Amino acid sequence: LKEIDPDRTAFHFQPSKNWLNDPNGPMYYKGLFHLFYQYNPDGPLWGNMAWGHSVSTDLVNWEALDVALDRTDPFDINGVFSGSVTFVAGEPVILYTGIDDQQRNVQNIAFRKNGSDPLLREWSKSGYNPIMLPVGDIDPDNFRDPTTGWFGQDGHWRTAIGANLEGRAEILLYKSQNFKNWTRNEFPLHKSQSSGMWECPDFFPVSLSSKDGLDPSVNTGNIKHVLKVSLMKTLQDYYLVGKYDEKKDVFVPDEWYKDDYRTWPMIDYGHVYASKSFFDSKNNRRIFWSWVNESDSEADDVKRGWSGMQTFPRAIWLDTDGKQLIQWPIEDIKLLRKQQIQLRDFGLQSGVKHEISGILTSQADVEVEFELPSLEGAESFNNSFLLDPSKLCDEITPSDEGGIGPFGLFVLTSDVEGQEEYTAIYFRIYKSSDRYMTLMCSDLKSSSRREGVYKPAHGAFVGVDISKDKRISLRTLIDHSVVESFVGGGRTCMTMRVYPKHVLTGQTSGLYVFNHGSQEVKIRELNAWEMAKARVNIENDDFISR
Ligand code: FRU
């Protein structure tokens, strides 16, 4: 019998065992969703990189298939790294990075082997690999992660690849007429002096007038383009919104842009990396995943036999302001909602901590809307924190007595005396010379009494103007060792890993709303659902014969 693993999630994507990192080649094809991912078939730490593969009909329940791409040839013998899927003449084609027999990053192509297998289990690597080499000024150690291809008006395909050129980050653009012979474009799609190597680029069009997703080749109509990059330097994902100039094949970020990554919006202000999206043609939406790494020790990974997970799939679209992305857990999550608890028009006086009881809160979906009677008591803002909200969250605590806030949630709590644990997700409102600033913190400092756990505070200034209706919404998905939060309808997202100790001895976790500001805060409405367990990559599965 297997021991119970308290860190295992109920509805997040994880393989049944071993190491996972980046999402690779997500797609929808003939009734099935496919997710590939960076996978170590032999153990719970990074290494032996291959593409794991799972399929789903609803993006919630997943069935594991065999490894789709393993290290087999001189062009990928030292690793099958990240990549993407493109539909070429309706057929899915994989572009991926191989680490070749000379330890260089090279780009390769693979086609489905058996045209009649609906599960796309087997892939054949082309005999003409590698299709792109790190020649000239490209650093052979840093040339990887081809994006999904898109097709231009001139009848050429394009793909974009992260690269390092003499210390400069560039997203190189390659063009091809037949998806086989590729030539590097004169200009990179985009470049930066300030930020080190960019991994895992993602490049896609977004609509200015609807939440619908767009096929990657769309470049007409009321649209903009988004370039997402993963910065090796900070291990965070950032995005830029702008226009794609198809003639020159360059991305032109919006006017406010400057080459200083500290000013760029982040996909998630918590602990995620290497995100990737795809166009879900079944539901006309763009869907997004990110890798959520562990933040406890390697010894813990070895002990539990697995490491890493994906964020719950998020729909992603451009806000009506044309500036920021909105991410929201896909509606399909409602399949898992069970018992519900509701609070309405509930006053949270200064100093109050109120328990949300009656459901299992280690596996929950919580939506809450706070209202502030006035903004009068807001404390003044110290500008030195503008570029580093996490530092501010690190210096303050959720128990401080503030003006407006701290108020928010305590999740995964234990009240046992001497063994208290809590993770705080909270807000505090400040006033700067010309505006109100809403600080959001996810504070892990008291989240775990286990040894060797990294327990930072993450912070962000929320992308909503609180002075408009004095309301702020928070949605939090709690799933044992991962907590994902979405503020202002998904304008600011924050994900972190939590490893409470109290669950190891079988104690259940608590959930609270609290207010430690001097001013009362109102809960207009709170809905919390206990969540069912999804079927995620359960071993010895009978899906294929069913
Ligand atoms: C990002 C990354 C990619 C690479 C892969 C290797 O996490 O470093 O650049 O393709 O992981 O596993």
Coordinates of C-alpha atoms and ligand atoms in Angstrom, one line a residue:
L1 CA 0.0 0.0 0.0
K2 CA 1.3 3.5 -0.9
E3 CA 1.7 5.9 2.0
I4 CA -0.6 8.9 1.8
D5 CA 1.2 11.9 0.2
P6 CA -0.1 15.1 1.7
D7 CA 1.5 17.3 -0.9
R8 CA -0.1 15.5 -3.9
T9 CA -2.7 17.7 -5.5
A10 CA -6.3 16.8 -6.3
F11 CA -6.8 18.8 -9.5
H12 CA -3.5 20.1 -10.8
F13 CA -1.6 18.4 -13.6
Q14 CA 1.2 16.2 -12.4
P15 CA 2.6 12.9 -13.7
S16 CA 2.0 10.0 -11.4
K17 CA 5.7 10.1 -10.5
N18 CA 9.1 11.7 -11.4
W19 CA 10.2 15.2 -12.4
L20 CA 8.1 17.7 -14.5
N21 CA 9.0 21.1 -15.8
D22 CA 7.8 23.2 -18.8
P23 CA 4.5 22.6 -20.6
N24 CA 5.3 21.6 -24.2
G25 CA 3.3 21.5 -27.4
P26 CA -0.3 21.8 -26.0
M27 CA -3.0 21.3 -28.6
Y28 CA -6.5 20.4 -29.4
Y29 CA -6.9 17.8 -32.1
K30 CA -9.9 15.8 -33.2
G31 CA -11.8 15.8 -29.9
L32 CA -8.8 15.5 -27.5
F33 CA -6.5 17.9 -25.7
H34 CA -2.9 16.9 -25.6
L35 CA -0.3 18.2 -23.1
F36 CA 3.3 17.3 -23.4
Y37 CA 5.8 18.3 -20.8
Q38 CA 9.4 18.3 -19.8
Y39 CA 9.8 15.0 -18.0
N40 CA 12.5 12.9 -16.5
P41 CA 11.4 9.3 -17.0
D42 CA 13.9 8.0 -14.5
G43 CA 13.5 10.1 -11.4
P44 CA 12.2 13.0 -9.4
L45 CA 15.0 15.5 -10.1
W46 CA 15.8 17.4 -13.4
G47 CA 17.7 15.3 -16.0
N48 CA 17.3 12.8 -18.9
M49 CA 14.8 15.3 -20.4
A50 CA 12.1 13.8 -22.5
W51 CA 8.5 14.7 -23.5
G52 CA 5.9 13.2 -21.2
H53 CA 2.4 13.0 -22.8
S54 CA -1.2 13.1 -21.5
V55 CA -4.6 13.4 -23.1
S56 CA -7.9 14.8 -21.9
T57 CA -11.4 15.4 -23.2
D58 CA -12.1 18.3 -20.7
L59 CA -8.7 19.7 -19.6
V60 CA -9.5 18.6 -16.0
N61 CA -9.1 14.8 -16.1
W62 CA -6.0 13.5 -17.8
E63 CA -4.8 10.1 -18.9
A64 CA -1.1 9.4 -19.1
L65 CA 0.4 7.9 -22.2
D66 CA 4.0 6.7 -22.8
V67 CA 6.8 9.2 -23.3
A68 CA 6.3 10.8 -26.8
L69 CA 9.9 11.9 -27.5
D70 CA 12.9 10.5 -25.8
R71 CA 16.7 10.9 -26.3
T72 CA 17.5 8.7 -29.2
D73 CA 19.5 10.4 -32.0
P74 CA 22.8 12.4 -32.3
F75 CA 20.6 15.5 -32.6
D76 CA 18.9 15.0 -29.2
I77 CA 20.9 12.4 -27.4
N78 CA 21.6 14.7 -24.4
G79 CA 18.1 16.0 -24.0
V80 CA 14.7 16.6 -25.6
F81 CA 14.0 20.1 -24.5
S82 CA 11.0 22.4 -24.8
G83 CA 9.0 23.1 -28.0
S84 CA 5.6 23.4 -29.5
V85 CA 3.1 22.0 -31.9
T86 CA 2.0 23.7 -35.2
F87 CA -0.8 22.5 -37.5
V88 CA 0.8 22.3 -41.0
A89 CA -1.9 21.4 -43.6
G90 CA -4.1 20.3 -40.7
E91 CA -1.5 17.8 -39.3
P92 CA 0.2 18.4 -35.9
V93 CA 4.0 18.9 -36.3
I94 CA 6.4 19.2 -33.3
L95 CA 9.3 21.6 -33.2
Y96 CA 11.6 21.1 -30.3
T97 CA 15.1 21.7 -29.0
G98 CA 17.5 18.9 -28.8
I99 CA 20.8 18.8 -26.9
D100 CA 23.0 17.2 -29.5
D101 CA 26.1 14.9 -29.2
Q102 CA 28.3 18.0 -29.0
Q103 CA 26.1 19.5 -26.2
R104 CA 24.8 22.2 -28.5
N105 CA 21.2 23.5 -28.5
V106 CA 19.7 22.6 -32.0
Q107 CA 16.2 22.7 -33.3
N108 CA 14.4 19.5 -34.5
I109 CA 11.2 18.4 -36.1
A110 CA 9.0 15.4 -35.5
F111 CA 5.9 14.1 -37.3
R112 CA 3.2 11.7 -36.1
K113 CA 4.1 8.2 -36.9
N114 CA 0.8 6.5 -37.3
G115 CA -1.8 8.5 -39.1
S116 CA -4.6 6.4 -37.7
D117 CA -3.8 6.6 -34.0
P118 CA -6.2 9.1 -32.4
L119 CA -4.0 9.4 -29.3
L120 CA -0.9 10.5 -31.3
R121 CA 1.2 8.2 -29.2
E122 CA 4.1 7.8 -31.5
W123 CA 6.2 10.4 -33.2
S124 CA 9.0 10.0 -35.8
K125 CA 11.9 12.4 -35.8
S126 CA 12.8 13.6 -39.3
G127 CA 15.9 12.2 -40.9
Y128 CA 16.9 15.8 -41.9
N129 CA 17.3 16.9 -38.3
P130 CA 18.6 19.2 -37.0
I131 CA 16.8 21.9 -38.9
M132 CA 18.4 24.9 -37.2
L133 CA 21.9 25.1 -35.8
P134 CA 23.6 27.6 -33.5
V135 CA 25.9 29.1 -36.1
G136 CA 27.6 32.5 -36.3
D137 CA 26.9 34.8 -33.3
I138 CA 24.4 32.4 -31.6
D139 CA 25.6 30.9 -28.3
P140 CA 25.3 27.1 -28.7
D141 CA 24.3 26.8 -25.0
N142 CA 21.5 29.3 -25.3
F143 CA 19.4 28.7 -28.4
R144 CA 16.1 27.0 -27.6
D145 CA 12.3 26.6 -27.2
P146 CA 10.8 27.2 -30.6
T147 CA 7.3 28.7 -30.5
T148 CA 4.2 27.4 -32.4
G149 CA 4.6 28.4 -36.0
W150 CA 2.5 31.0 -37.7
F151 CA 1.8 31.6 -41.4
G152 CA 2.3 35.0 -43.0
Q153 CA 0.6 36.7 -45.9
D154 CA 3.7 36.1 -48.0
G155 CA 3.2 32.3 -47.8
H156 CA 6.0 31.7 -45.4
W157 CA 5.9 30.0 -42.0
R158 CA 7.6 31.6 -39.0
T159 CA 8.8 30.4 -35.7
A160 CA 10.6 32.3 -32.9
I161 CA 13.4 31.0 -30.7
G162 CA 15.0 32.2 -27.5
A163 CA 18.7 33.0 -27.9
N164 CA 21.7 34.7 -26.3
L165 CA 23.9 36.8 -28.6
E166 CA 27.0 38.3 -26.9
G167 CA 25.1 38.7 -23.6
R168 CA 22.0 40.1 -25.3
A169 CA 18.6 38.4 -25.2
E170 CA 17.1 37.9 -28.6
I171 CA 14.0 36.2 -29.9
L172 CA 15.3 35.0 -33.2
L173 CA 12.8 34.6 -36.1
Y174 CA 13.1 31.9 -38.7
K175 CA 11.2 31.6 -41.9
S176 CA 10.3 28.7 -44.1
Q177 CA 8.2 27.9 -47.1
N178 CA 7.9 24.2 -46.5
F179 CA 8.4 24.0 -42.7
K180 CA 11.6 22.1 -43.5
N181 CA 14.3 24.5 -44.7
W182 CA 14.5 27.5 -42.4
T183 CA 16.3 30.8 -42.8
R184 CA 17.1 33.3 -40.0
N185 CA 15.5 36.7 -40.5
E186 CA 17.6 39.8 -40.8
F187 CA 16.0 41.2 -37.6
P188 CA 15.1 39.4 -34.4
L189 CA 11.5 39.5 -33.4
H190 CA 12.6 41.4 -30.3
K191 CA 15.7 41.9 -28.2
S192 CA 16.8 43.3 -24.9
Q193 CA 20.1 44.4 -23.4
S194 CA 18.9 44.4 -19.8
S195 CA 17.6 41.1 -19.0
G196 CA 19.9 38.1 -19.7
M197 CA 18.8 35.0 -21.7
W198 CA 15.1 34.6 -22.6
E199 CA 13.8 31.1 -22.6
C200 CA 10.4 29.7 -23.7
P201 CA 9.1 32.5 -25.8
D202 CA 5.4 32.5 -26.6
F203 CA 4.0 34.8 -29.3
F204 CA 0.3 35.1 -30.1
P205 CA -2.4 37.5 -31.3
V206 CA -5.1 38.8 -28.9
S207 CA -8.4 40.5 -29.7
L208 CA -9.1 44.1 -28.6
S209 CA -12.8 43.5 -28.7
S210 CA -13.5 40.1 -27.4
K211 CA -12.3 37.4 -24.9
D212 CA -12.1 34.9 -27.7
G213 CA -8.8 33.4 -28.5
L214 CA -7.2 33.6 -32.0
D215 CA -5.3 31.2 -34.2
P216 CA -1.6 32.1 -34.1
S217 CA -1.6 33.1 -37.8
V218 CA -4.2 35.9 -37.4
N219 CA -2.7 39.3 -38.1
T220 CA -5.6 41.4 -39.3
G221 CA -8.6 43.1 -37.6
N222 CA -8.8 44.7 -34.2
I223 CA -5.9 42.9 -32.5
K224 CA -2.6 43.2 -30.8
H225 CA 0.2 40.7 -30.2
V226 CA 1.7 39.5 -27.0
L227 CA 5.3 38.4 -26.5
K228 CA 5.9 36.3 -23.4
V229 CA 9.4 35.6 -22.3
S230 CA 10.9 33.6 -19.4
L231 CA 13.8 35.3 -17.8
M232 CA 16.5 32.9 -16.6
K233 CA 17.9 35.7 -14.5
T234 CA 14.8 36.1 -12.3
L235 CA 13.0 32.8 -13.1
Q236 CA 9.9 34.7 -13.8
D237 CA 7.7 35.1 -16.8
Y238 CA 7.0 38.6 -18.2
Y239 CA 4.9 39.8 -21.1
L240 CA 4.8 42.7 -23.5
V241 CA 1.8 43.9 -25.5
G242 CA 2.3 45.5 -28.9
K243 CA 2.0 45.2 -32.6
Y244 CA 3.5 42.6 -34.9
D245 CA 5.0 44.2 -38.1
E246 CA 4.7 41.3 -40.5
K247 CA 6.7 43.0 -43.3
K248 CA 9.8 43.4 -41.2
D249 CA 8.9 40.5 -38.9
V250 CA 9.5 42.4 -35.7
F251 CA 7.4 42.9 -32.6
V252 CA 6.9 46.5 -31.6
P253 CA 5.9 46.9 -28.0
D254 CA 3.5 49.7 -26.9
E255 CA 4.7 53.2 -26.3
W256 CA 5.3 52.9 -22.5
Y257 CA 7.9 50.1 -23.0
K258 CA 11.4 50.5 -21.9
D259 CA 14.2 48.0 -21.7
D260 CA 14.0 47.4 -18.0
Y261 CA 12.4 44.1 -17.1
R262 CA 11.4 45.4 -13.6
T263 CA 8.8 47.6 -15.3
W264 CA 7.3 44.8 -17.3
P265 CA 4.1 43.1 -16.2
M266 CA 4.5 39.5 -15.0
I267 CA 2.3 36.6 -16.0
D268 CA 2.2 35.6 -12.4
Y269 CA 3.8 37.4 -9.4
G270 CA 4.3 34.2 -7.5
H271 CA 6.4 31.1 -8.3
V272 CA 5.8 30.0 -11.9
Y273 CA 7.9 29.7 -15.0
A274 CA 8.1 28.6 -18.6
S275 CA 4.5 29.2 -19.4
K276 CA 3.0 28.4 -22.7
S277 CA -0.4 28.9 -24.4
F278 CA -2.3 27.3 -27.3
F279 CA -5.5 28.1 -29.2
D280 CA -8.3 25.9 -28.2
S281 CA -10.3 25.7 -31.4
K282 CA -13.0 23.7 -29.8
N283 CA -14.0 26.5 -27.4
N284 CA -12.5 29.5 -29.3
R285 CA -10.2 30.5 -26.4
R286 CA -6.5 30.7 -25.7
I287 CA -5.4 28.5 -22.8
F288 CA -2.3 28.9 -20.7
W289 CA -0.2 26.7 -18.5
S290 CA 2.8 27.4 -16.4
W291 CA 5.2 25.1 -14.6
V292 CA 5.0 25.5 -10.8
N293 CA 8.3 24.3 -9.3
E294 CA 8.8 22.9 -5.8
S295 CA 10.1 25.2 -3.1
D296 CA 11.2 22.6 -0.6
S297 CA 14.4 20.6 -0.7
E298 CA 15.7 18.1 -3.3
A299 CA 15.7 15.5 -0.5
D300 CA 11.9 16.1 -0.2
D301 CA 11.5 15.6 -4.0
V302 CA 13.4 12.3 -3.8
K303 CA 11.3 11.2 -0.8
R304 CA 8.0 11.8 -2.4
G305 CA 9.1 10.6 -5.8
W306 CA 7.8 13.5 -7.8
S307 CA 8.5 17.2 -8.4
G308 CA 6.6 20.0 -10.1
M309 CA 3.1 20.5 -11.5
Q310 CA 1.3 22.8 -14.0
T311 CA -1.0 25.6 -13.0
F312 CA -4.6 24.9 -13.4
P313 CA -5.3 25.8 -17.1
R314 CA -6.2 29.4 -17.5
A315 CA -8.1 31.2 -20.3
I316 CA -6.1 34.2 -21.3
W317 CA -7.3 37.4 -23.1
L318 CA -6.5 41.1 -23.3
D319 CA -8.3 43.5 -21.0
T320 CA -10.5 46.1 -22.6
D321 CA -7.8 48.7 -21.6
G322 CA -5.7 47.0 -24.3
K323 CA -2.8 46.9 -21.9
Q324 CA -2.9 44.0 -19.5
L325 CA -3.7 40.3 -19.9
I326 CA -6.4 38.7 -17.9
Q327 CA -6.1 35.1 -16.8
W328 CA -8.9 33.1 -15.3
P329 CA -9.2 29.4 -14.4
I330 CA -11.1 27.7 -17.3
E331 CA -14.9 27.4 -16.7
D332 CA -14.5 23.6 -16.9
I333 CA -13.2 23.7 -13.3
K334 CA -16.9 23.9 -12.2
L335 CA -17.1 20.1 -13.0
L336 CA -15.2 19.6 -9.7
R337 CA -17.2 21.9 -7.4
K338 CA -19.0 20.2 -4.5
Q339 CA -20.4 21.6 -1.3
Q340 CA -20.6 25.4 -1.2
I341 CA -20.4 27.9 1.7
Q342 CA -21.7 31.4 1.2
L343 CA -21.3 34.7 3.1
R344 CA -23.1 37.9 2.1
D345 CA -22.8 41.4 3.3
F346 CA -20.6 40.4 6.1
G347 CA -18.8 43.1 8.0
L348 CA -15.2 42.5 9.0
Q349 CA -14.5 44.8 11.9
S350 CA -10.9 45.8 12.7
G351 CA -9.1 42.9 14.3
V352 CA -11.5 40.2 13.2
K353 CA -10.6 36.7 12.1
H354 CA -13.6 34.7 10.9
E355 CA -13.5 31.0 10.1
I356 CA -15.1 29.6 6.9
S357 CA -16.0 26.1 8.1
G358 CA -18.2 23.3 6.8
I359 CA -16.1 22.3 3.8
L360 CA -12.8 20.6 3.2
T361 CA -10.6 23.7 2.6
S362 CA -7.4 22.0 1.6
Q363 CA -9.1 21.3 -1.8
A364 CA -11.2 24.4 -2.5
D365 CA -12.2 27.2 -4.9
V366 CA -12.8 30.4 -3.0
E367 CA -14.2 33.6 -4.5
V368 CA -14.6 36.7 -2.4
E369 CA -15.4 40.3 -3.1
F370 CA -14.3 42.9 -0.6
E371 CA -15.7 46.4 -0.3
L372 CA -14.1 49.3 1.4
P373 CA -16.4 51.9 3.0
S374 CA -13.9 54.6 2.4
L375 CA -10.3 55.1 1.3
E376 CA -9.7 57.8 3.9
G377 CA -7.5 55.8 6.2
A378 CA -5.0 54.7 3.5
E379 CA -1.4 55.0 4.6
S380 CA 1.1 57.0 2.5
F381 CA 3.2 55.2 0.0
N382 CA 6.9 55.0 0.1
N383 CA 8.1 55.2 -3.6
S384 CA 11.2 53.1 -3.0
F385 CA 9.0 50.0 -3.1
L386 CA 7.5 50.7 -6.5
L387 CA 9.7 48.3 -8.4
D388 CA 9.9 45.7 -5.6
P389 CA 6.5 45.0 -4.0
S390 CA 7.8 41.6 -2.8
K391 CA 10.3 43.5 -0.6
L392 CA 7.5 45.5 0.9
C393 CA 5.5 42.3 1.5
D394 CA 8.6 40.8 3.1
E395 CA 9.0 43.8 5.5
I396 CA 5.4 43.9 6.7
T397 CA 3.2 41.1 8.1
P398 CA -0.4 40.2 7.9
S399 CA -0.7 40.9 11.7
D400 CA 0.5 44.5 11.4
E401 CA -2.2 47.0 12.3
G402 CA -2.6 49.0 9.1
G403 CA -5.0 51.7 7.9
I404 CA -6.9 50.0 5.2
G405 CA -5.8 46.4 5.5
P406 CA -4.1 44.1 5.9
F407 CA -7.3 42.2 5.0
G408 CA -7.7 39.0 3.1
L409 CA -7.5 35.2 3.6
F410 CA -5.6 32.8 5.8
V411 CA -5.4 29.5 4.0
L412 CA -4.0 26.0 5.0
T413 CA -4.0 27.0 8.6
S414 CA -3.5 25.1 11.8
D415 CA -4.6 26.5 15.2
V416 CA -2.9 23.9 17.4
E417 CA -1.1 25.7 20.1
G418 CA 2.6 26.0 19.6
Q419 CA 2.2 24.5 16.1
E420 CA 0.4 27.4 14.4
E421 CA 0.7 27.6 10.6
Y422 CA -0.9 29.9 8.1
T423 CA -0.4 31.3 4.6
A424 CA -1.7 34.8 4.2
I425 CA -3.1 36.2 0.9
Y426 CA -4.0 39.8 1.7
F427 CA -4.3 43.4 0.6
R428 CA -3.2 46.7 2.0
I429 CA -4.1 50.1 0.4
Y430 CA -1.6 53.0 0.2
K431 CA -1.9 56.5 -1.2
S432 CA 0.8 57.9 -3.3
S433 CA 0.9 61.5 -4.5
D434 CA -1.5 61.0 -7.3
R435 CA -3.3 57.6 -6.8
Y436 CA -4.2 54.7 -4.6
M437 CA -2.0 51.7 -4.8
T438 CA -3.4 48.3 -3.9
L439 CA -0.7 46.0 -2.6
M440 CA -1.3 42.3 -2.7
C441 CA 0.9 39.9 -0.7
S442 CA 1.1 36.2 -0.5
D443 CA 3.1 35.6 2.6
L444 CA 4.6 32.2 3.2
K445 CA 6.7 33.2 6.3
S446 CA 4.4 31.2 8.7
S447 CA 3.2 28.7 6.2
S448 CA 5.2 25.7 7.3
R449 CA 7.1 24.4 10.2
R450 CA 8.8 21.8 8.1
E451 CA 12.6 22.1 7.7
G452 CA 14.2 23.2 4.4
V453 CA 11.2 25.0 2.9
Y454 CA 11.7 28.3 1.1
K455 CA 9.1 30.7 2.6
P456 CA 9.2 34.0 0.9
A457 CA 6.6 36.8 0.6
H458 CA 5.5 37.5 -2.9
G459 CA 4.0 40.9 -3.7
A460 CA 2.4 42.9 -6.5
F461 CA 0.6 46.1 -7.1
V462 CA -2.8 45.1 -8.4
G463 CA -3.8 46.3 -11.8
V464 CA -7.1 47.7 -10.8
D465 CA -8.1 51.2 -9.8
I466 CA -9.5 50.8 -6.3
S467 CA -10.8 54.4 -6.2
K468 CA -13.4 53.6 -8.9
D469 CA -15.9 51.4 -6.9
K470 CA -13.8 50.7 -3.8
R471 CA -14.1 46.9 -4.4
I472 CA -11.6 44.3 -4.9
S473 CA -12.1 40.7 -5.8
L474 CA -10.0 37.7 -5.0
R475 CA -10.3 34.1 -6.2
T476 CA -8.0 31.5 -4.7
L477 CA -7.6 27.9 -5.7
I478 CA -6.3 25.9 -2.8
D479 CA -5.0 22.4 -3.7
H480 CA -2.9 20.9 -0.9
S481 CA 0.6 22.1 -1.7
V482 CA -0.3 24.8 -4.3
V483 CA -2.3 28.0 -3.9
E484 CA -3.2 30.1 -7.0
S485 CA -4.8 33.5 -6.6
F486 CA -6.4 35.8 -9.1
V487 CA -7.2 39.4 -8.2
G488 CA -9.5 41.9 -10.0
G489 CA -11.0 39.2 -12.2
G490 CA -7.6 37.8 -13.2
R491 CA -5.6 41.0 -13.8
T492 CA -3.0 40.1 -11.2
C493 CA -2.2 36.4 -10.6
M494 CA 0.0 34.9 -7.8
T495 CA 0.8 31.2 -7.4
M496 CA 2.8 29.6 -4.7
R497 CA 3.7 26.3 -3.2
V498 CA 2.9 25.6 0.4
Y499 CA 4.0 22.7 2.6
P500 CA 2.1 22.7 5.9
K501 CA 3.4 20.4 8.5
H502 CA 0.1 19.9 10.4
V503 CA -1.3 17.7 7.5
L504 CA 1.5 15.2 8.1
T505 CA -0.2 14.1 11.3
G506 CA -3.6 13.9 9.7
Q507 CA -4.9 17.3 10.9
T508 CA -7.3 19.2 8.6
S509 CA -6.5 22.7 7.5
G510 CA -8.6 25.8 8.2
L511 CA -9.6 28.8 6.1
Y512 CA -10.3 32.3 7.5
V513 CA -11.1 35.8 6.3
F514 CA -9.4 38.5 8.4
N515 CA -9.0 42.3 8.7
H516 CA -6.1 43.8 10.7
G517 CA -6.7 47.4 9.3
S518 CA -8.1 50.0 11.6
Q519 CA -11.0 50.5 9.2
E520 CA -13.9 48.1 8.7
V521 CA -13.9 46.1 5.5
K522 CA -17.1 44.5 4.1
I523 CA -17.4 41.2 2.4
R524 CA -20.1 41.7 -0.3
E525 CA -20.0 38.1 -1.1
L526 CA -17.9 35.0 -0.5
N527 CA -18.4 31.7 -2.1
A528 CA -16.2 28.7 -1.3
W529 CA -16.5 25.3 -2.8
E530 CA -15.0 22.1 -1.7
M531 CA -13.5 20.5 -4.8
A532 CA -13.7 16.9 -6.0
K533 CA -10.5 15.0 -7.0
A534 CA -9.9 14.9 -10.7
R535 CA -8.4 11.9 -12.5
V536 CA -5.0 13.1 -13.2
N537 CA -2.5 10.7 -14.8
I538 CA -3.4 7.8 -12.5
E539 CA -1.1 4.8 -13.1
N540 CA -2.3 1.5 -14.7
D541 CA -5.0 3.3 -16.5
D542 CA -7.6 1.6 -18.7
F543 CA -8.4 4.6 -20.9
I544 CA -7.0 3.1 -24.0
S545 CA -9.1 -0.1 -23.9
R546 CA -12.2 1.8 -22.9
Ligands
FRU1 C1 13.0 26.3 -19.0 C2 14.0 25.4 -19.7 C3 13.9 25.5 -21.2 C4 14.4 24.2 -21.7 C5 13.9 23.2 -20.6 C6 14.8 22.1 -20.3 O1 12.6 25.8 -17.8 O2 15.3 25.6 -19.2 O3 14.6 26.6 -21.7 O4 14.0 23.9 -23.0 O5 13.6 24.0 -19.5 O6 14.2 21.2 -19.4

